DNA sequence: ATAATAATTTAGATTACCCTAAACTAATGT
DNA sequence: ACATTAGTTTAGGGTAATCTAAATTATTAT
């Protein structure tokens, strides 16, 4: 059985290696799990010994099939719990991340299956991110980020990249939730900020923010 | 913030010192948290340094007010989660203990308040044990155990002392749930076993089992 | 090609929790 | 009073995860 910490490292490696094959660098990994590079080196050695990642010194780490499955199970739990917190307990979507970080490490197959059933097998979490199924299958959303939309184009918001409370609060204020339609009405080349239409409301979005909004044309 | 392990020790001390004032012996404590006496000694020193218990060498440990509150909060979480698992997720009452042992250590005030609200502020858990309120107030059930009932007497089952799966499965089979009415129709002095009426059904209960059924006349 | 710089790894400690074995304390029986 | 015994504590270590500082490797600039 994996420890709390091992699960966190695997999850971080999964998220950092995005489309799978690029190696994850020790420094990036350390930053992601909020430790020092030396600690990350120790852990990747341990994970490699357990065949959860492949690791080459000074080069980086990649998840093995086994490691990827474990990572996806942690992500499945995280996203199901987030969904539960919002849908059943009435949390705001910017309040759930921290608690889900704890709940994702509860070890009980039965619990997560029952929770999935209770929530009626949701496909995405409150931030629009896809929830892996019990076999670790996850539907990859080939979404582009909002800052790549041209003037005049419309799109549907599918997800949010960053789950920090401050960003989510801001998105909440302007009404930028997954499922909503967004139309770009002006682009400012200087700072790449945009003006958009959301629910008939004219909103101003900085580049920092639009980068983190994923959309589907 | 208390660690997982510290919380478990506090909870164990609470349960072992029943009505509060008897000191908890190191050996009993060690057995309860499934470690060795030497480890328990280390931990009680640590808890004493944190003013969560008072501790005298070779004599035993007692919860301070602060320690008792912490213990009650862990118990509150445990029992609310058990209630959730049974009522919302459809677990059997003999399946919940292990998972609740993990869930009880999630740190989030907001979560537990929301959960309490979601469950509509239950007073007891699925085993009939009282759930402490947000201030740590717990209604002491002055219940007697079933083996103290005389022949011919009726009573209401209030709780179950032991939460091991095998006992709960047995009680499930004969229908002995909290809230049910039980009537003693025969006592066997030799082995202290009893015959009783439960839902109109004649059931045979050994002393080992009747000791663990709490009732209210 | 080599020096400077950035990234990574190793070495050596630290903390929390747990262990075994030995030493100690309190209680009991003769 | 003293020996036995049960219970407890101390001493000394082990493991997992972390850290700082020093050493090593890879990359970049000249």
Short mmCIF file of C-alpha atoms in Angstrom, two decimals, chain A residues 26-195:
data_model
loop_
_atom_site.label_atom_id
_atom_site.label_comp_id
_atom_site.label_asym_id
_atom_site.label_seq_id
_atom_site.Cartn_x
_atom_site.Cartn_y
_atom_site.Cartn_z
CA UNK A 26 13.58 16.90 -10.08
CA UNK A 27 13.39 20.62 -9.39
CA UNK A 28 9.92 20.94 -10.89
CA UNK A 29 8.76 17.93 -8.95
CA UNK A 30 10.16 19.31 -5.71
CA UNK A 31 8.44 22.64 -6.29
CA UNK A 32 5.18 20.88 -7.05
CA UNK A 33 5.11 18.85 -3.83
CA UNK A 34 6.61 21.74 -1.85
CA UNK A 35 9.83 20.10 -0.71
CA UNK A 36 13.46 20.51 -1.64
CA UNK A 37 15.19 18.93 -4.63
CA UNK A 38 17.17 16.62 -2.36
CA UNK A 39 13.97 15.16 -0.94
CA UNK A 40 12.54 14.68 -4.40
CA UNK A 41 15.67 12.80 -5.46
CA UNK A 42 15.26 10.43 -2.53
CA UNK A 43 11.64 9.84 -3.37
CA UNK A 44 12.09 9.22 -7.07
CA UNK A 45 14.70 6.60 -6.20
CA UNK A 46 12.18 4.94 -3.92
CA UNK A 47 9.41 5.08 -6.51
CA UNK A 48 11.77 3.71 -9.14
CA UNK A 49 12.68 0.81 -6.83
CA UNK A 50 8.96 0.06 -6.59
CA UNK A 51 8.66 0.14 -10.40
CA UNK A 52 6.18 2.99 -10.27
CA UNK A 53 8.38 5.27 -12.36
CA UNK A 54 11.41 4.93 -14.59
CA UNK A 55 14.16 7.28 -13.58
CA UNK A 56 17.51 8.25 -15.05
CA UNK A 57 19.88 10.44 -13.06
CA UNK A 58 20.10 14.07 -14.18
CA UNK A 59 17.49 13.31 -16.83
CA UNK A 60 14.15 12.87 -15.12
CA UNK A 61 11.28 10.57 -14.18
CA UNK A 62 8.45 8.96 -16.13
CA UNK A 63 5.50 7.01 -14.82
CA UNK A 64 5.37 3.31 -15.64
CA UNK A 65 2.01 1.78 -16.50
CA UNK A 66 1.67 0.73 -12.88
CA UNK A 67 2.58 4.20 -11.62
CA UNK A 68 0.20 5.87 -14.02
CA UNK A 69 -2.66 3.70 -12.84
CA UNK A 70 -1.90 4.57 -9.22
CA UNK A 71 -1.72 8.26 -10.08
CA UNK A 72 -5.03 8.10 -11.92
CA UNK A 73 -6.69 6.40 -8.96
CA UNK A 74 -5.58 9.22 -6.67
CA UNK A 75 -6.87 11.75 -9.20
CA UNK A 76 -10.13 9.83 -9.48
CA UNK A 77 -10.58 10.01 -5.72
CA UNK A 78 -9.63 13.68 -5.58
CA UNK A 79 -12.15 14.65 -8.25
CA UNK A 80 -14.95 12.49 -6.91
CA UNK A 81 -14.50 14.01 -3.47
CA UNK A 82 -14.48 17.52 -4.94
CA UNK A 83 -17.71 16.73 -6.72
CA UNK A 84 -19.19 15.39 -3.50
CA UNK A 85 -18.17 18.46 -1.53
CA UNK A 86 -19.81 20.80 -4.01
CA UNK A 87 -22.89 18.80 -5.00
CA UNK A 88 -23.81 17.12 -1.74
CA UNK A 89 -22.37 19.34 0.96
CA UNK A 90 -22.80 22.71 -0.74
CA UNK A 91 -19.19 23.86 -0.76
CA UNK A 92 -18.13 26.63 -3.12
CA UNK A 93 -15.79 25.40 -5.84
CA UNK A 94 -12.90 27.44 -4.51
CA UNK A 95 -13.13 25.80 -1.07
CA UNK A 96 -12.81 22.16 -2.01
CA UNK A 97 -9.23 21.65 -3.13
CA UNK A 98 -7.55 21.60 0.27
CA UNK A 99 -10.00 19.14 1.79
CA UNK A 100 -9.92 16.91 -1.29
CA UNK A 101 -6.13 16.80 -0.94
CA UNK A 102 -6.71 14.98 2.32
CA UNK A 103 -9.68 12.85 1.30
CA UNK A 104 -7.93 11.53 -1.81
CA UNK A 105 -5.65 9.42 0.40
CA UNK A 106 -8.36 7.41 2.12
CA UNK A 107 -7.80 3.78 1.24
CA UNK A 108 -11.04 1.95 0.52
CA UNK A 109 -12.10 0.59 -2.84
CA UNK A 110 -15.63 0.09 -1.61
CA UNK A 111 -15.88 3.69 -0.41
CA UNK A 112 -14.90 5.20 -3.72
CA UNK A 113 -17.20 2.92 -5.70
CA UNK A 114 -20.12 3.79 -3.41
CA UNK A 115 -19.29 7.48 -3.65
CA UNK A 116 -19.18 7.27 -7.45
CA UNK A 117 -22.58 5.58 -7.42
CA UNK A 118 -24.00 8.14 -4.97
CA UNK A 119 -22.92 10.98 -7.26
CA UNK A 120 -24.40 9.14 -10.24
CA UNK A 121 -21.11 8.48 -12.01
CA UNK A 122 -20.10 12.07 -12.83
CA UNK A 123 -17.84 12.57 -15.86
CA UNK A 124 -16.22 15.79 -14.69
CA UNK A 125 -15.50 17.54 -11.40
CA UNK A 126 -16.66 21.06 -10.46
CA UNK A 127 -13.70 22.61 -12.28
CA UNK A 128 -14.56 20.74 -15.47
CA UNK A 129 -11.71 18.26 -15.20
CA UNK A 130 -12.51 14.71 -16.33
CA UNK A 131 -12.85 12.01 -13.66
CA UNK A 132 -11.00 8.76 -14.46
CA UNK A 133 -13.23 5.67 -14.30
CA UNK A 134 -12.61 2.67 -12.01
CA UNK A 135 -10.16 1.26 -14.56
CA UNK A 136 -8.16 4.45 -14.83
CA UNK A 137 -9.58 5.42 -18.19
CA UNK A 138 -9.76 9.20 -18.55
CA UNK A 139 -11.26 11.15 -21.44
CA UNK A 140 -8.65 13.59 -22.64
CA UNK A 141 -10.22 16.94 -23.35
CA UNK A 142 -8.39 18.40 -26.33
CA UNK A 143 -9.25 21.88 -25.19
CA UNK A 144 -7.42 25.08 -25.99
CA UNK A 145 -6.94 27.87 -23.49
CA UNK A 146 -9.05 30.98 -23.74
CA UNK A 147 -6.13 33.24 -24.68
CA UNK A 148 -5.82 31.38 -27.99
CA UNK A 149 -9.33 32.34 -29.08
CA UNK A 150 -9.53 34.98 -31.77
CA UNK A 151 -11.70 38.08 -31.71
CA UNK A 152 -15.31 37.38 -32.58
CA UNK A 153 -15.10 33.67 -31.77
CA UNK A 154 -17.39 31.88 -29.35
CA UNK A 155 -16.59 28.82 -27.25
CA UNK A 156 -17.78 26.73 -24.32
CA UNK A 157 -15.78 26.80 -21.13
CA UNK A 158 -14.75 23.25 -20.30
CA UNK A 159 -12.37 23.52 -17.39
CA UNK A 160 -10.04 25.60 -15.28
CA UNK A 161 -6.31 24.87 -15.15
CA UNK A 162 -5.41 26.31 -11.77
CA UNK A 163 -7.42 25.43 -8.68
CA UNK A 164 -6.11 28.15 -6.39
CA UNK A 165 -8.82 29.83 -4.36
CA UNK A 166 -8.05 33.33 -5.60
CA UNK A 167 -8.47 32.46 -9.27
CA UNK A 168 -11.67 30.51 -8.67
CA UNK A 169 -13.16 33.36 -6.66
CA UNK A 170 -12.43 35.73 -9.52
CA UNK A 171 -13.97 33.38 -12.08
CA UNK A 172 -16.97 33.02 -9.84
CA UNK A 173 -17.40 36.78 -9.78
CA UNK A 174 -17.46 37.08 -13.57
CA UNK A 175 -19.51 33.91 -13.94
CA UNK A 176 -16.91 31.85 -15.77
CA UNK A 177 -18.00 28.30 -14.93
CA UNK A 178 -17.56 25.11 -16.97
CA UNK A 179 -20.44 24.80 -19.42
CA UNK A 180 -20.87 28.53 -19.95
CA UNK A 181 -20.57 30.12 -23.39
CA UNK A 182 -17.93 32.79 -23.85
CA UNK A 183 -17.52 35.19 -26.82
CA UNK A 184 -14.39 37.26 -27.40
CA UNK A 185 -15.31 40.79 -28.40
CA UNK A 186 -11.93 42.48 -28.20
CA UNK A 187 -8.25 41.59 -27.83
CA UNK A 188 -5.56 43.95 -26.57
CA UNK A 189 -2.26 43.04 -28.27
CA UNK A 190 -0.13 44.95 -25.76
CA UNK A 191 -0.94 42.86 -22.66
CA UNK A 192 -2.97 40.10 -24.36
CA UNK A 193 -5.99 40.92 -22.23
CA UNK A 194 -9.43 40.35 -23.72
CA UNK A 195 -12.96 41.62 -23.41
#
